[in-house]
């Protein structure tokens, strides 16, 4: 028996072989970050189900897949969906594709690999001792580097991640660094796509720094191919009066983990984290959130909705930590699941840990099936059964989705959710 | 014509309908009266296809077609409409979207073209006006936060839009104020004609002053125990079920 933690071997071997060739290999501070991350990953390995935070999500299929690196650039440009916003950063297999991208001018926004020298302000600063973050730090080849100066409105930017079909099970670990200066604002709409039949691993990590009174609206639409894996970790830190809004739709992938850590570090910072998970036969969707209330007078709102069809599994874990300093915290968390089949399973674990005494914090959870009376009411009006079910699924999602107000994001979301049930039922 | 013969049905092993015989010829409006729990709503659900009822015997046909073997949406498409005794709330579903989806589903099944949002709004506004309903009813979620009377009016609005050939109105008058009662009755009377029949379930003879029925049936214990002209309603009101049925 090997002493190596499970699933780590191939990734570590890759790092050992490539360390000098990875971006930033000649920058001592990057090399050190990577070496430290490799040490941490060597010790931890892919998290197993005995780790409390991974009780409900089994990474064994990833450990067994033996993912390899996306060594060569794909020559052929993959088919891209039409642009929705004026600007779009395109990543193919985790690498920035400049020729496919339309980048905003007026602020620093581009490839991390090309801009590593000077990314010290963010890279690794928000990282937490998490195995998947270590894996990403060890092996990232590129990512988005976005630095919006104080007071500037960055408008709407699309981030598109595409997995190409190389015929081999490839893994890529993009690192996205996003900083908003004081009073800056930005809407970032991200879509991840991949071919249905390709097994691949997309392991993105986001380090997001939001300055005082700045606002980032971050919409993530996960539509990976049905054989793909996505393990995403968002690390966000919000200064006084700043706002971080995250909406994540999990609609694709064989297995997805959407893990978000948000720290509210200054007074009157706010955070809305909403999401919807639509999982059909053979899919596993996990949303895990950590909200760290570290300053007084902050507010957080979370509404997550999970819809499960066929033989699928949904997970929601949400922890709210209210530190002693975080007086007058206003925290709210709701997670609801709708089970459309007897073979679907949901695990929900809300957790409150409160050290301040003047706090308003509530959480709730519901699990249910479609309401037969509602279904009959629709059908009695002539609406066919599957269409009626689809309407009720949409209605169930409304509360989570209505917080997304940007019209471009709304259209992207509608495209990703419309017809979902009809396709699953077919 | 609606023709029900020897219809028996049970729910959770309990027999509720014990042999219903009833005919509503095309163009006629019939009333059903009967005490609480006698099976009036059960009959309306069985006719419109709600799940959970076991039909143990008999038949129900509409214009010669077997109703009981159809899906609920097929029954609606063939012209059947049930105004619910307890209209269902649909949080997250906008009323306008609901009404237009229903209308288009029925149009589609008839081979008619769908109508777009603009055309629909125009149509809905004229119907709202005749029912003296506020336009903002369209913007709200279906029946959510509606008062009892508003829910009933919303049922009648749906009927007016979907233009059924057979309407079952299950206590649509309950919870309506006097003015609303007249408005709703006008809505039903406006549809009256050779291509429209209705089964009006009510506890109050007053409704039948406005919607004058061709026949009145008394349903007690899962059976029609007596039928007569519109004067039977007055008789019931004066004497009570026990005496009339005896
Ligand atoms: N799910 C159920 N399980 C058991 N009994 C039921 C169920 N649904 C209805 N019943 C019973 O069936 C009988 C008939 O009910 P129904 O609703 O048809 O009465 P109704 O004539 O419409 O009464 P009301 O005038 O009060 O509306 C009642 O005794 C009721 O309790
Ligand atoms: Mg009833």
XYZ file of C-alpha atoms and ligand atoms in Angstrom:
704
model
C 0.000 0.000 0.000
C 1.246 3.425 -0.922
C 1.587 6.096 1.723
C 0.511 8.664 -0.845
C -2.969 10.037 -0.185
C -5.405 8.813 -2.766
C -5.615 10.470 -6.137
C -2.698 12.788 -5.506
C -0.022 10.814 -7.289
C -0.714 11.802 -10.862
C -1.043 15.494 -10.002
C 2.150 15.481 -7.957
C 4.054 13.628 -10.658
C 2.939 16.249 -13.093
C 4.139 19.030 -10.837
C 7.474 17.324 -10.273
C 7.959 17.006 -14.011
C 6.806 20.473 -14.978
C 7.656 22.781 -12.098
C 10.275 24.782 -13.969
C 8.087 25.151 -17.039
C 4.971 26.355 -15.325
C 4.275 30.088 -15.567
C 6.271 32.059 -13.026
C 8.829 29.286 -12.692
C 11.608 31.887 -12.618
C 9.889 34.140 -10.114
C 11.091 33.043 -6.686
C 7.897 34.062 -4.914
C 5.748 32.084 -7.356
C 8.079 29.097 -7.170
C 7.810 29.170 -3.392
C 4.018 29.402 -3.477
C 3.909 26.402 -5.756
C 6.389 24.384 -3.727
C 4.506 25.094 -0.497
C 1.226 24.189 -2.166
C 2.749 20.942 -3.431
C 3.869 20.121 0.105
C 0.369 20.768 1.426
C -1.234 18.738 -1.337
C 1.240 15.911 -0.872
C 0.198 15.738 2.770
C -3.544 16.097 2.241
C -4.273 14.527 -1.137
C -7.698 14.825 -2.643
C -10.089 15.205 0.278
C -11.766 11.944 1.204
C -15.180 11.447 2.703
C -13.773 11.119 6.169
C -13.069 14.845 6.051
C -16.169 16.506 7.495
C -16.495 19.071 4.688
C -16.478 16.268 2.127
C -18.828 13.824 3.780
C -21.434 13.990 1.049
C -19.251 14.376 -2.021
C -17.010 11.557 -3.066
C -14.022 12.479 -5.229
C -13.088 8.850 -5.863
C -14.127 9.090 -9.542
C -11.630 11.924 -9.947
C -8.886 10.028 -8.153
C -9.536 7.055 -10.416
C -9.781 8.999 -13.652
C -6.017 9.580 -13.897
C -6.324 13.035 -15.392
C -3.456 14.299 -17.463
C -2.382 17.795 -18.308
C -3.624 19.781 -21.261
C -0.104 19.860 -22.638
C -0.550 21.381 -26.018
C -2.691 24.227 -27.152
C -5.565 23.136 -29.289
C -4.980 24.492 -32.758
C -8.565 24.416 -33.733
C -10.667 27.058 -32.065
C -13.675 25.437 -30.419
C -17.132 26.605 -31.418
C -18.020 29.582 -29.236
C -21.483 30.694 -28.226
C -22.412 34.213 -29.344
C -21.114 37.084 -27.223
C -23.639 38.619 -24.896
C -21.641 41.473 -23.396
C -19.296 43.950 -25.128
C -16.243 42.180 -23.703
C -15.373 38.544 -23.296
C -12.333 36.740 -21.948
C -12.144 33.232 -23.383
C -10.263 30.380 -21.758
C -9.743 27.109 -23.585
C -8.692 24.235 -21.323
C -7.843 26.799 -18.681
C -5.597 28.904 -20.915
C -6.361 32.413 -22.038
C -7.201 32.484 -25.753
C -6.286 35.984 -26.774
C -7.379 35.670 -30.387
C -10.853 34.554 -29.291
C -11.228 37.276 -26.667
C -12.394 40.863 -26.773
C -10.853 42.600 -23.796
C -11.830 45.854 -22.166
C -9.385 48.728 -22.351
C -8.943 51.253 -19.575
C -7.970 48.863 -16.836
C -5.731 45.903 -16.349
C -7.536 42.831 -17.557
C -5.889 39.870 -19.242
C -3.904 36.693 -18.877
C -2.466 35.831 -15.484
C 0.341 33.808 -17.067
C 1.437 36.905 -18.969
C 1.048 39.171 -15.948
C 2.308 37.046 -13.078
C 5.169 39.416 -12.445
C 3.112 41.979 -10.601
C 0.277 39.746 -9.401
C 1.670 39.554 -5.895
C -0.989 41.899 -4.667
C -3.544 39.091 -4.884
C -2.098 35.710 -5.777
C -2.153 33.524 -2.718
C -3.264 36.301 -0.408
C -6.763 34.929 0.140
C -5.843 31.282 -0.182
C -6.906 29.000 2.595
C -5.428 25.650 3.536
C -7.758 23.711 1.277
C -6.461 20.747 -0.729
C -8.128 21.841 -3.953
C -6.723 25.340 -3.643
C -3.293 23.807 -3.072
C -3.780 21.641 -6.161
C -4.662 24.742 -8.140
C -1.732 26.783 -6.809
C 0.619 23.953 -7.625
C -0.520 23.516 -11.216
C -2.296 26.632 -12.491
C -1.159 27.638 -15.938
C -3.268 30.711 -16.473
C -6.333 32.623 -15.392
C -7.905 36.035 -15.511
C -6.007 38.888 -13.947
C -8.314 41.811 -13.439
C -7.449 44.924 -11.468
C -10.082 47.625 -11.527
C -8.876 50.966 -10.173
C -10.744 52.870 -7.482
C -13.940 54.550 -8.558
C -14.066 52.937 -11.990
C -17.116 51.205 -13.455
C -15.861 48.134 -15.271
C -19.200 47.475 -16.971
C -20.119 43.929 -17.934
C -17.467 41.349 -18.758
C -18.045 37.769 -19.824
C -15.715 35.001 -18.809
C -16.045 31.908 -20.940
C -14.357 28.634 -20.084
C -14.398 25.921 -22.686
C -13.068 22.406 -22.416
C -11.830 21.148 -25.758
C -12.215 17.535 -26.681
C -8.742 16.089 -26.795
C -9.803 12.479 -26.446
C -7.781 12.234 -23.238
C -9.050 12.944 -19.740
C -7.434 16.316 -19.180
C -7.329 18.492 -16.085
C -6.934 22.242 -15.898
C -6.707 24.523 -12.903
C -7.208 28.176 -13.858
C -6.527 30.802 -11.223
C -8.626 33.926 -11.525
C -7.541 37.036 -9.651
C -9.972 39.906 -9.411
C -9.469 43.107 -7.485
C -11.869 46.029 -7.291
C -10.496 49.265 -5.889
C -12.545 51.420 -3.532
C -15.870 52.409 -5.066
C -15.297 50.399 -8.261
C -18.020 48.242 -9.779
C -18.150 45.313 -12.166
C -20.510 42.644 -13.437
C -18.764 39.393 -14.305
C -20.795 36.738 -16.101
C -19.078 33.440 -16.367
C -20.102 30.414 -18.369
C -18.288 27.103 -18.391
C -18.916 24.625 -21.165
C -17.512 21.353 -22.372
C -18.287 18.481 -24.712
C -20.822 16.007 -23.379
C -18.733 12.889 -23.859
C -15.337 14.079 -22.568
C -14.165 13.311 -19.051
C -12.191 16.312 -17.832
C -11.525 18.198 -14.632
C -11.985 21.934 -14.355
C -10.602 23.084 -11.013
C -10.792 26.870 -10.934
C -9.860 29.014 -7.946
C -10.922 32.647 -7.641
C -9.282 35.172 -5.391
C -11.518 38.185 -5.238
C -10.672 41.354 -3.334
C -13.448 43.911 -3.074
C -12.434 47.357 -1.845
C -14.418 49.728 0.327
C -17.796 50.591 -1.206
C -16.963 48.592 -4.319
C -19.449 46.178 -5.825
C -18.906 42.966 -7.740
C -21.800 41.133 -9.261
C -20.537 37.664 -10.091
C -22.771 35.282 -12.015
C -21.465 31.791 -12.642
C -23.282 29.522 -15.053
C -21.867 26.041 -14.893
C -22.840 24.033 -17.964
C -19.930 21.609 -18.150
C -20.374 18.474 -20.236
C -22.208 15.623 -18.533
C -19.002 13.576 -18.205
C -16.963 16.496 -16.867
C -16.035 17.445 -13.323
C -15.914 20.916 -11.890
C -14.423 21.693 -8.498
C -14.615 25.441 -8.019
C -13.401 27.416 -5.029
C -14.280 31.081 -4.706
C -12.352 33.052 -2.092
C -13.734 36.545 -1.607
C -12.840 39.289 0.851
C -15.035 42.381 1.159
C -13.948 45.659 2.763
C -16.175 48.209 4.531
C -19.315 49.082 2.609
C -18.374 46.745 -0.241
C -20.779 44.269 -1.807
C -20.155 40.830 -3.230
C -23.054 39.221 -5.065
C -22.554 35.682 -6.234
C -25.139 33.729 -8.151
C -24.169 30.256 -9.262
C -26.157 27.957 -11.468
C -25.050 24.345 -11.495
C -26.657 22.749 -14.500
C -23.921 20.598 -16.025
C -21.093 18.226 -15.100
C -21.166 14.700 -13.783
C -19.970 16.050 -10.455
C -19.668 19.639 -9.316
C -18.547 21.266 -6.116
C -19.265 24.972 -5.858
C -17.423 26.108 -2.761
C -17.570 29.746 -1.757
C -15.733 31.402 1.103
C -16.684 35.008 1.671
C -15.234 37.143 4.434
C -16.923 40.417 5.351
C -13.956 42.296 6.736
C -15.157 45.893 7.176
C -18.266 47.468 8.693
C -21.394 47.529 6.522
C -20.033 45.111 3.974
C -22.702 42.945 2.375
C -22.961 39.714 0.516
C -25.689 37.968 -1.413
C -24.951 34.406 -2.317
C -27.700 32.720 -4.254
C -27.785 29.740 -6.471
C -29.698 27.047 -8.222
C -28.690 23.482 -8.850
C -30.398 21.368 -11.495
C -29.204 17.796 -11.447
C -30.509 14.975 -13.584
C -29.781 11.291 -13.860
C -26.191 10.474 -12.920
C -25.281 13.957 -11.742
C -23.983 15.137 -8.388
C -24.236 18.830 -7.443
C -22.694 20.239 -4.281
C -22.815 23.823 -3.092
C -20.839 24.559 0.037
C -20.644 28.069 1.467
C -18.669 29.637 4.292
C -19.626 33.094 5.373
C -17.233 34.813 7.729
C -18.761 37.812 9.465
C -15.684 39.523 10.869
C -16.884 43.133 11.208
C -19.919 44.878 12.686
C -23.094 45.908 10.826
C -22.673 43.519 7.926
C -25.479 41.714 6.162
C -25.513 38.423 4.316
C -28.291 36.727 2.384
C -28.198 33.254 0.932
C -30.928 31.472 -1.006
C -30.109 28.164 -2.655
C -32.506 25.962 -4.561
C -31.750 22.439 -5.684
C -33.887 20.478 -8.130
C -33.114 16.805 -8.506
C -34.378 14.410 -11.164
C -33.576 10.813 -12.004
C -30.862 9.167 -9.954
C -29.060 12.271 -8.801
C -27.673 13.706 -5.630
C -27.650 17.228 -4.292
C -25.666 18.673 -1.426
C -25.932 21.976 0.355
C -23.640 22.867 3.219
C -23.722 26.390 4.548
C -21.777 27.691 7.480
C -22.131 31.165 8.911
C -19.457 32.245 11.346
C -20.155 35.412 13.326
C -17.027 36.567 15.095
C -17.094 38.426 18.371
C -16.421 41.744 16.665
C -19.312 41.302 14.259
C -22.011 42.964 16.329
C -25.344 43.734 14.690
C -24.788 41.098 12.046
C -27.808 40.389 9.916
C -27.525 36.935 8.430
C -30.055 34.874 6.528
C -29.710 31.527 4.849
C -32.317 29.386 3.120
C -31.859 26.206 1.200
C -34.651 24.323 -0.447
C -34.748 21.162 -2.459
C -37.301 19.844 -4.879
C -37.130 16.134 -5.557
C -38.646 15.046 -8.846
C -37.851 11.372 -8.496
C -37.739 8.732 -5.804
C -34.125 7.969 -6.695
C -32.909 11.502 -5.982
C -31.210 12.317 -2.719
C -30.406 15.601 -0.987
C -28.108 16.232 1.938
C -28.353 19.606 3.618
C -26.211 20.853 6.463
C -26.694 24.417 7.654
C -24.401 25.529 10.464
C -24.329 28.663 12.595
C -21.398 29.539 14.803
C -21.984 32.790 16.663
C -19.648 34.585 19.069
C -21.181 38.079 19.026
C -24.184 38.763 21.228
C -26.179 41.308 19.248
C -26.945 39.311 16.135
C -29.883 38.536 13.889
C -29.231 35.266 12.159
C -31.673 32.783 10.719
C -31.552 29.757 8.527
C -34.059 27.332 7.144
C -34.339 24.324 4.927
C -37.133 22.524 3.136
C -37.293 19.367 1.063
C -40.315 18.395 -0.944
C -41.811 16.961 -4.072
C -43.956 18.798 -6.584
C -47.320 19.747 -5.174
C -49.978 17.481 -6.688
C -52.713 20.073 -6.232
C -50.689 22.673 -8.123
C -49.903 20.200 -10.863
C -53.553 19.265 -11.257
C -54.610 22.905 -11.315
C -52.289 23.569 -14.258
C -53.316 20.421 -16.100
C -56.996 21.159 -15.548
C -56.333 24.355 -17.509
C -55.096 22.376 -20.477
C -51.362 22.561 -19.795
C -49.696 19.201 -20.581
C -48.165 17.403 -17.595
C -44.485 17.849 -18.479
C -44.960 21.507 -19.335
C -46.820 21.970 -16.051
C -43.952 20.339 -14.154
C -41.473 22.596 -15.945
C -43.514 25.645 -14.906
C -43.485 24.531 -11.287
C -39.727 23.908 -11.417
C -39.209 27.430 -12.778
C -41.504 28.804 -10.090
C -39.461 27.007 -7.448
C -36.282 28.681 -8.710
C -37.739 32.194 -8.842
C -36.742 33.279 -5.347
C -33.102 32.399 -5.972
C -32.930 33.743 -9.512
C -34.822 37.004 -9.057
C -31.795 38.561 -7.356
C -29.995 38.521 -10.704
C -30.988 41.853 -12.200
C -28.484 42.328 -15.021
C -30.384 41.662 -18.275
C -27.423 39.952 -19.950
C -27.050 37.611 -16.997
C -30.797 37.013 -16.933
C -30.768 35.994 -20.587
C -27.823 33.646 -20.061
C -29.569 32.068 -17.090
C -32.852 31.687 -18.921
C -31.054 29.944 -21.762
C -29.408 27.544 -19.340
C -32.573 26.675 -17.399
C -35.311 26.781 -20.069
C -36.358 23.350 -21.161
C -34.269 21.617 -18.503
C -37.108 19.513 -17.177
C -38.445 18.662 -20.618
C -34.987 17.361 -21.548
C -34.643 15.370 -18.315
C -38.131 13.915 -18.655
C -37.596 12.889 -22.259
C -73.979 16.701 -23.933
C -72.578 15.420 -20.647
C -73.864 11.979 -19.780
C -73.057 10.274 -16.485
C -74.329 6.767 -15.824
C -74.042 4.736 -12.640
C -70.783 6.467 -11.724
C -69.182 5.134 -8.566
C -65.856 6.299 -7.158
C -63.836 5.959 -4.005
C -60.929 7.701 -2.376
C -58.533 5.945 -0.052
C -60.845 2.969 0.028
C -63.854 5.057 1.023
C -66.753 5.077 -1.412
C -67.942 8.622 -2.067
C -69.891 8.451 -5.314
C -72.434 5.675 -5.112
C -74.026 5.626 -8.543
C -74.497 9.021 -10.150
C -76.890 9.325 -13.070
C -77.010 12.711 -14.712
C -77.479 14.201 -18.161
C -76.779 17.795 -19.118
C -77.926 18.408 -22.691
C -75.920 20.848 -24.780
C -76.938 24.428 -24.180
C -78.403 23.779 -20.726
C -77.309 24.881 -17.276
C -77.943 22.494 -14.411
C -77.495 23.141 -10.718
C -76.333 20.641 -8.117
C -77.187 21.253 -4.492
C -76.472 19.042 -1.542
C -75.214 18.999 2.028
C -71.551 19.295 2.990
C -69.612 16.129 2.294
C -72.214 14.655 -0.034
C -69.708 14.279 -2.892
C -70.255 17.381 -5.062
C -66.581 18.355 -5.298
C -65.614 14.709 -5.641
C -67.860 14.494 -8.701
C -66.250 17.614 -10.177
C -62.738 16.243 -9.573
C -63.580 12.845 -11.009
C -65.012 14.495 -14.122
C -61.942 16.698 -14.584
C -59.421 13.940 -13.916
C -57.778 14.585 -10.588
C -55.543 11.750 -9.401
C -56.326 9.770 -6.275
C -59.869 8.726 -7.126
C -60.607 5.141 -7.947
C -63.446 4.835 -10.395
C -65.144 1.603 -9.514
C -68.031 1.643 -11.953
C -70.181 3.512 -14.435
C -69.266 5.963 -17.150
C -69.092 9.628 -18.051
C -69.067 10.842 -21.632
C -68.923 14.304 -23.113
C -70.333 14.586 -26.621
C -70.057 10.829 -26.850
C -66.370 10.712 -25.904
C -65.290 8.794 -22.797
C -64.120 11.451 -20.366
C -62.742 9.112 -17.746
C -59.977 7.665 -19.905
C -58.501 11.069 -20.779
C -55.698 12.989 -19.084
C -56.840 16.171 -17.308
C -55.261 18.368 -19.995
C -57.038 16.413 -22.728
C -60.354 16.956 -20.993
C -59.622 20.676 -20.810
C -58.664 20.682 -24.472
C -61.926 18.976 -25.346
C -63.816 21.855 -23.724
C -64.204 20.938 -20.053
C -63.499 23.596 -17.438
C -63.595 23.280 -13.646
C -63.856 26.410 -11.532
C -62.282 25.130 -8.309
C -64.043 25.390 -4.956
C -60.616 26.140 -3.531
C -58.459 27.762 -6.233
C -54.809 26.751 -5.884
C -52.045 29.263 -5.152
C -49.002 29.120 -7.435
C -46.142 31.126 -5.886
C -43.560 32.024 -8.506
C -46.006 31.724 -11.413
C -47.237 35.054 -12.777
C -50.960 35.185 -13.481
C -50.520 36.583 -16.997
C -47.983 33.907 -17.893
C -50.259 31.223 -16.450
C -53.337 32.432 -18.314
C -51.501 32.810 -21.612
C -49.834 29.403 -21.279
C -53.209 27.791 -20.595
C -54.875 29.623 -23.467
C -52.112 28.686 -25.878
C -52.094 25.063 -24.719
C -55.776 24.819 -25.529
C -55.413 26.701 -28.808
C -52.547 24.444 -29.801
C -54.580 21.311 -29.155
C -57.286 22.724 -31.417
C -54.746 23.457 -34.137
C -55.099 27.207 -33.685
C -52.050 29.504 -33.722
C -50.612 30.650 -30.399
C -51.232 34.220 -29.404
C -48.348 36.464 -28.428
C -47.931 38.457 -25.240
C -49.301 41.687 -26.744
C -52.409 40.097 -28.230
C -52.958 38.256 -24.994
C -52.755 41.408 -22.879
C -55.332 43.096 -25.048
C -57.692 40.154 -24.779
C -57.144 39.744 -21.043
C -57.775 43.437 -20.388
C -61.189 43.350 -22.050
C -62.148 40.275 -20.025
C -60.874 41.883 -16.824
C -62.962 44.906 -17.541
C -66.204 42.981 -17.953
C -65.452 41.162 -14.688
C -64.550 44.491 -13.053
C -61.145 43.188 -12.021
C -58.074 45.396 -11.652
C -55.364 45.040 -14.325
C -52.736 44.389 -11.669
C -54.280 40.956 -11.070
C -52.311 39.902 -14.136
C -48.995 40.914 -12.613
C -49.451 39.026 -9.380
C -48.608 35.401 -8.762
C -51.538 33.074 -9.414
C -53.982 33.383 -6.498
C -51.181 34.249 -4.053
C -52.467 36.747 -1.529
C -55.784 37.009 -3.400
C -58.825 37.465 -1.187
C -61.415 34.713 -1.278
C -63.580 36.698 -3.660
C -60.625 37.629 -5.882
C -59.728 33.968 -6.238
C -63.250 33.155 -7.379
C -63.213 35.994 -9.866
C -59.884 34.773 -11.161
C -61.548 31.407 -11.841
C -64.255 33.130 -13.836
C -61.606 35.130 -15.696
C -59.969 31.869 -16.707
C -63.298 30.518 -17.889
C -63.965 33.656 -19.911
C -60.538 33.367 -21.582
C -60.580 29.639 -22.255
C -64.192 29.624 -23.522
C -65.080 26.056 -22.539
C -68.106 24.213 -23.867
C -68.779 22.592 -20.498
C -68.095 24.433 -17.239
C -68.334 22.957 -13.770
C -68.568 25.775 -11.229
C -67.886 24.400 -7.762
C -69.268 26.922 -5.268
C -67.973 29.813 -7.305
C -70.484 31.992 -5.443
C -69.101 31.231 -1.972
C -67.193 34.171 -0.572
C -68.464 36.654 -3.146
C -70.074 39.909 -2.089
C -73.440 40.842 -3.598
C -71.999 42.945 -6.396
C -69.391 40.343 -7.270
C -72.084 37.677 -7.359
C -73.901 39.623 -10.063
C -70.710 40.216 -12.017
C -69.792 36.542 -11.918
C -73.333 35.519 -12.877
C -73.204 37.959 -15.793
C -69.922 36.352 -16.822
C -71.569 32.922 -16.914
C -74.735 34.197 -18.595
C -72.630 35.865 -21.285
C -71.366 32.426 -22.277
C -74.831 30.924 -22.333
C -75.818 29.672 -25.731
C -76.324 26.576 -27.832
C -72.650 25.564 -27.542
C -72.265 25.971 -23.800
C -73.399 23.830 -20.901
C -72.702 24.213 -17.227
C -72.977 22.334 -13.986
C -73.338 24.866 -11.187
C -72.632 23.548 -7.682
C -73.980 25.825 -4.979
C -75.390 25.962 -1.495
C -77.408 29.093 -2.120
C -80.527 29.483 -4.166
C -79.685 33.179 -4.511
C -77.084 32.431 -7.208
C -79.813 30.674 -9.148
C -81.793 33.930 -9.252
C -78.998 35.260 -11.433
C -77.976 32.104 -13.253
C -81.352 30.549 -13.855
C -80.898 26.772 -14.209
C -82.772 24.509 -16.574
C -82.671 21.716 -13.977
C -81.790 21.372 -10.312
C -80.385 18.125 -8.868
C -80.055 17.168 -5.240
C -76.970 15.132 -4.375
C -76.992 13.378 -1.021
C -74.687 10.575 0.125
C -73.094 10.150 -3.279
C -76.362 9.834 -5.225
C -78.716 12.171 -7.066
C -81.803 11.692 -4.960
C -84.075 14.181 -6.659
C -84.200 16.339 -9.759
C -86.572 19.079 -10.769
C -87.026 22.511 -12.249
C -85.626 25.724 -10.813
C -88.392 25.815 -8.195
C -86.746 22.807 -6.497
C -84.028 25.171 -5.261
C -86.638 27.349 -3.548
C -88.224 24.289 -2.028
C -84.842 23.136 -0.655
C -84.182 26.550 0.814
C -87.540 26.590 2.543
C -87.709 23.020 3.773
C -84.129 21.699 4.060
C -82.566 18.590 2.499
C -84.024 16.045 4.887
C -87.616 16.804 4.065
C -87.185 17.292 0.319
C -85.182 14.123 -0.072
C -87.523 12.020 2.009
N -58.560 12.461 0.508
C -59.678 12.080 1.137
N -59.614 11.070 2.029
C -60.719 10.660 2.674
N -61.944 11.203 2.500
C -62.057 12.209 1.618
C -60.937 12.699 0.883
N -61.358 13.704 0.082
C -62.685 13.827 0.309
N -63.113 12.941 1.239
C -64.462 12.799 1.765
O -65.368 12.669 0.708
C -66.620 13.210 1.074
C -67.124 14.123 -0.032
O -66.320 15.285 -0.099
P -66.646 16.441 -1.129
O -65.539 17.400 -1.039
O -66.925 15.833 -2.437
O -67.956 17.056 -0.502
P -68.823 18.296 -1.012
O -70.146 17.770 -1.331
O -68.107 19.025 -2.067
O -68.893 19.167 0.327
P -68.902 20.778 0.537
O -70.296 21.219 0.320
O -68.512 20.930 1.965
O -67.910 21.371 -0.420
C -66.398 13.912 2.406
O -66.885 13.099 3.430
C -64.913 14.032 2.497
O -64.464 14.022 3.833
Mg -67.252 20.875 -2.230
